[in-house]
Each structure stands twice: as structure tokens, then as C-alpha cells.
mmCIF file of C-alpha atoms in Angstrom:
data_model
loop_
_atom_site.group_PDB
_atom_site.id
_atom_site.type_symbol
_atom_site.label_atom_id
_atom_site.label_comp_id
_atom_site.label_asym_id
_atom_site.label_seq_id
_atom_site.Cartn_x
_atom_site.Cartn_y
_atom_site.Cartn_z
ATOM 1 C CA MET A 19 -1.165 18.737 -3.400
ATOM 2 C CA ASN A 20 -2.819 15.380 -2.788
ATOM 3 C CA ARG A 21 -3.092 13.553 0.515
ATOM 4 C CA ILE A 22 -0.181 11.234 -0.172
ATOM 5 C CA GLN A 23 2.175 14.075 -0.998
ATOM 6 C CA HIS A 24 0.981 16.001 2.035
ATOM 7 C CA ALA A 25 1.524 13.010 4.319
ATOM 8 C CA ALA A 26 4.938 12.407 2.820
ATOM 9 C CA ARG A 27 5.973 16.002 3.395
ATOM 10 C CA ILE A 28 4.687 15.860 6.983
ATOM 11 C CA GLY A 29 6.758 12.722 7.538
ATOM 12 C CA ALA A 30 9.817 14.283 5.969
ATOM 13 C CA ALA A 31 9.378 17.446 8.005
ATOM 14 C CA GLY A 32 8.940 15.329 11.166
ATOM 15 C CA LEU A 33 12.110 13.449 10.411
ATOM 16 C CA ALA A 34 13.954 16.714 9.834
ATOM 17 C CA LEU A 35 12.667 18.035 13.124
ATOM 18 C CA MET A 36 13.830 14.903 14.849
ATOM 19 C CA LEU A 37 17.217 15.297 13.207
ATOM 20 C CA PHE A 38 17.745 18.748 14.787
ATOM 21 C CA THR A 39 16.111 18.026 18.193
ATOM 22 C CA SER A 40 17.076 14.474 18.941
ATOM 23 C CA CYS A 41 20.390 13.896 17.231
ATOM 24 C CA GLY A 42 22.410 17.095 17.530
ATOM 25 C CA GLY A 43 25.856 16.611 19.026
ATOM 26 C CA ALA A 44 24.698 17.615 22.519
ATOM 27 C CA PRO A 45 26.608 16.199 25.515
ATOM 28 C CA GLU A 46 23.651 13.907 26.307
ATOM 29 C CA LEU A 47 24.404 11.984 23.085
ATOM 30 C CA ASP A 48 27.679 10.326 22.019
ATOM 31 C CA ALA A 49 29.070 12.094 18.880
ATOM 32 C CA GLY A 50 29.590 8.825 16.970
ATOM 33 C CA THR A 51 26.107 7.651 17.817
ATOM 34 C CA ALA A 52 24.685 10.994 16.777
ATOM 35 C CA ALA A 53 26.322 10.715 13.348
ATOM 36 C CA GLY A 54 24.921 7.220 12.829
ATOM 37 C CA LEU A 55 21.392 8.284 13.865
ATOM 38 C CA GLN A 56 21.629 11.360 11.649
ATOM 39 C CA ALA A 57 22.517 9.130 8.651
ATOM 40 C CA ARG A 58 19.478 6.934 9.368
ATOM 41 C CA VAL A 59 17.199 9.949 9.699
ATOM 42 C CA ALA A 60 18.489 11.447 6.409
ATOM 43 C CA SER A 61 17.918 8.120 4.615
ATOM 44 C CA ALA A 62 14.405 7.774 6.021
ATOM 45 C CA LYS A 63 13.644 11.393 5.101
ATOM 46 C CA GLN A 64 14.822 10.849 1.525
ATOM 47 C CA LEU A 65 12.756 7.660 1.157
ATOM 48 C CA THR A 66 9.722 9.442 2.521
ATOM 49 C CA ALA A 67 10.163 12.272 0.079
ATOM 50 C CA GLN A 68 10.304 9.730 -2.717
ATOM 51 C CA GLN A 69 7.116 8.138 -1.327
ATOM 52 C CA ASP A 70 8.858 4.801 -0.844
ATOM 53 C CA PHE A 71 6.920 4.210 2.317
ATOM 54 C CA PRO A 72 7.840 0.548 2.882
ATOM 55 C CA ALA A 73 11.573 1.364 2.663
ATOM 56 C CA ALA A 74 11.111 4.445 4.820
ATOM 57 C CA LEU A 75 9.255 2.432 7.447
ATOM 58 C CA ALA A 76 12.023 -0.154 7.408
ATOM 59 C CA GLU A 77 14.662 2.545 7.840
ATOM 60 C CA LEU A 78 12.596 4.044 10.685
ATOM 61 C CA GLN A 79 12.451 0.585 12.310
ATOM 62 C CA GLN A 80 16.236 0.324 12.176
ATOM 63 C CA LEU A 81 16.498 3.854 13.586
ATOM 64 C CA SER A 82 14.266 2.786 16.473
ATOM 65 C CA GLN A 83 16.511 -0.209 17.151
ATOM 66 C CA ASP A 84 19.619 1.980 16.986
ATOM 67 C CA VAL A 85 18.110 4.437 19.489
ATOM 68 C CA ALA A 86 17.181 1.570 21.892
ATOM 69 C CA ALA A 87 20.710 0.131 21.586
ATOM 70 C CA ALA A 88 22.333 3.556 22.212
ATOM 71 C CA GLY A 89 20.171 4.025 25.302
ATOM 72 C CA GLU A 90 21.088 0.567 26.649
ATOM 73 C CA LYS A 91 24.795 1.195 26.099
ATOM 74 C CA GLY A 92 24.645 4.562 27.835
ATOM 75 C CA LEU A 93 25.548 6.469 24.603
ATOM 76 C CA MET A 94 22.341 8.483 24.828
ATOM 77 C CA SER A 95 20.654 10.057 27.874
ATOM 78 C CA ALA A 96 17.307 8.644 28.971
ATOM 79 C CA GLU A 97 15.609 11.997 28.263
ATOM 80 C CA ARG A 98 16.980 12.161 24.721
ATOM 81 C CA LYS A 99 16.101 8.529 24.082
ATOM 82 C CA ALA A 100 12.490 9.156 25.209
ATOM 83 C CA ARG A 101 12.202 12.194 22.907
ATOM 84 C CA ALA A 102 13.631 10.228 19.985
ATOM 85 C CA GLU A 103 11.313 7.306 20.579
ATOM 86 C CA ALA A 104 8.270 9.604 20.765
ATOM 87 C CA ALA A 105 9.251 11.301 17.518
ATOM 88 C CA ILE A 106 9.807 7.916 15.823
ATOM 89 C CA SER A 107 6.403 6.654 16.994
ATOM 90 C CA LYS A 108 4.641 9.802 15.661
ATOM 91 C CA ILE A 109 6.497 9.632 12.346
ATOM 92 C CA ARG A 110 5.798 5.914 11.986
ATOM 93 C CA ALA A 111 2.058 6.563 12.353
ATOM 94 C CA GLU A 112 2.184 9.287 9.712
ATOM 95 C CA LEU A 113 4.132 7.042 7.293
ATOM 96 C CA GLU A 114 1.754 4.150 7.815
ATOM 97 C CA ALA A 115 -1.207 6.432 7.119
ATOM 98 C CA ALA A 116 0.523 7.760 3.970
ATOM 99 C CA GLN A 117 1.244 4.173 2.863
ATOM 100 C CA ARG A 118 -2.391 3.201 3.305
ATOM 101 C CA ALA A 119 -3.467 6.239 1.290
ATOM 102 C CA ALA A 120 -1.017 5.411 -1.469
ATOM 103 C CA GLU A 121 -2.225 1.790 -1.807
ATOM 104 C CA PRO A 122 -4.454 1.201 -4.837
ATOM 105 C CA GLN A 123 -8.096 0.889 -3.915
ATOM 106 C CA PRO A 124 -9.908 -2.299 -5.006
ATOM 107 C CA ALA A 125 -11.739 -1.867 -8.275
ATOM 108 C CA PRO A 126 -15.497 -1.644 -7.982
ATOM 109 C CA SER A 127 -17.348 -4.801 -8.902
ATOM 110 C CA ALA A 128 -18.480 -4.900 -12.500
ATOM 111 C CA GLU A 129 -22.031 -3.785 -12.783
ATOM 112 C CA PRO A 130 -24.108 -5.329 -15.566
ATOM 113 C CA THR A 131 -24.238 -2.918 -18.422
ATOM 114 C CA ALA A 132 -26.350 -2.713 -21.535
ATOM 115 C CA ASP A 133 -23.454 -4.245 -23.525
ATOM 116 C CA ASN A 134 -23.157 -7.166 -21.115
ATOM 117 C CA ASP A 135 -26.929 -7.731 -21.284
ATOM 118 C CA GLN A 136 -26.877 -7.680 -25.099
ATOM 119 C CA GLU A 137 -24.014 -10.187 -25.140
ATOM 120 C CA ASP A 138 -25.882 -12.460 -22.713
ATOM 121 C CA ASP A 139 -29.054 -12.247 -24.823
ATOM 122 C CA ALA A 140 -27.113 -13.007 -28.016
ATOM 123 C CA GLN A 141 -25.509 -16.024 -26.324
ATOM 124 C CA LYS A 142 -28.830 -17.331 -25.139
ATOM 125 C CA GLU A 143 -30.398 -16.823 -28.562
ATOM 126 C CA ALA A 144 -27.486 -18.733 -30.223
ATOM 127 C CA GLU A 145 -27.904 -21.616 -27.767
ATOM 128 C CA LYS A 146 -31.626 -21.730 -28.401
ATOM 129 C CA GLN A 147 -31.138 -21.817 -32.188
ATOM 130 C CA GLN A 148 -28.570 -24.578 -31.772
ATOM 131 C CA GLU A 149 -31.039 -26.672 -29.687
ATOM 132 C CA ASP A 150 -33.870 -26.090 -32.234
ATOM 133 C CA ALA A 151 -31.563 -27.193 -35.075
ATOM 134 C CA LYS A 152 -30.628 -30.290 -33.164
ATOM 135 C CA LYS A 153 -34.336 -31.157 -32.570
ATOM 136 C CA GLU A 154 -35.134 -30.614 -36.250
ATOM 137 C CA ALA A 155 -32.285 -32.910 -37.188
ATOM 138 C CA GLU A 156 -33.576 -35.617 -34.871
ATOM 139 C CA LYS A 157 -37.065 -35.308 -36.319
ATOM 140 C CA GLY A 158 -35.601 -35.693 -39.827
ATOM 141 C CA LYS A 159 -33.826 -38.911 -38.829
ATOM 142 C CA GLY A 160 -36.997 -40.393 -37.425
ATOM 143 C CA LYS A 161 -39.015 -39.727 -40.679
ATOM 144 C CA GLY A 162 -36.371 -41.225 -42.975
ATOM 145 C CA GLN A 163 -36.125 -44.551 -41.103
ATOM 146 C CA GLY A 164 -39.707 -45.962 -41.548
ATOM 147 C CA ASN A 165 -41.068 -48.973 -39.619
ATOM 148 C CA GLY A 166 -40.934 -51.491 -42.206
#
């Protein structure tokens, strides 16, 4: 398993853990709010499993906003809100790390190779021959014109 898959699975497992510890229908969380948060967690978990990290991070951001709103409206206890926010922060960091690992690395700069050197030499030789031919042509013009 490569690092990206490992990170994605960690993120998915973290989201699943948050689903069961932060969004269960406990009395410290409104049932309707819990259902909405669970749907967001499930969506983010699926996106993470698919390694669609930008979309998973966007879903996680919306989840964070939903948790904040639920706390402000009194639909979620302060303790549960704090646990959810901590889990979201941890998962966000894992997803961002997985996203960085998944990004293509810049290609190494092209090192001169023997083929490149041969092409450069051939180009220089062709240019030199062209200059020599031009000089010879100019010499020929001067001889054919005579001074009178």
C-alpha cells in the first residue's frame, strides 16, 4: 500500500470514528442535526476513499461550518462541538498531507545527454559549413568582376 492510499484510509477511518463518536443521536445533539452531519461525514469519507482530496476537503469545510452553526443555534452541546471540531481539524491535516503526497512532483531538469551533445555538435558543424560556403561564394564573386 503506498503512502497516498494509507493516508486516504487513515482519513476515511478518522471520518468513520467521528461519525460514531460525534454524531450519534445522543441527547447532546439534535436528531435532525445529527442526520445532516452524518450525511456530510459519509460524503467526505467516500470522497477520501476515492482519493478525491480537493472534494473531500471541501466537504470537510462544509461539515465544519455545519458544526459551528449547530453549536451557535444550541442544537449541539459545547462538549460535542469541541470534540467534532478537534476531529475535523485532525482529519483536515491528514487529508491535506495526502493531497500533497498525491500531487505530481516536478520533473527533474533535463540533463545534457550524449544525444543532446551530438545534436548540438551536428548543428554547429552545419552552421560552420554554411558560413564557409558563403565565404567561398563571396570570394568567387570578387574574382569574376575584375578591375577594368
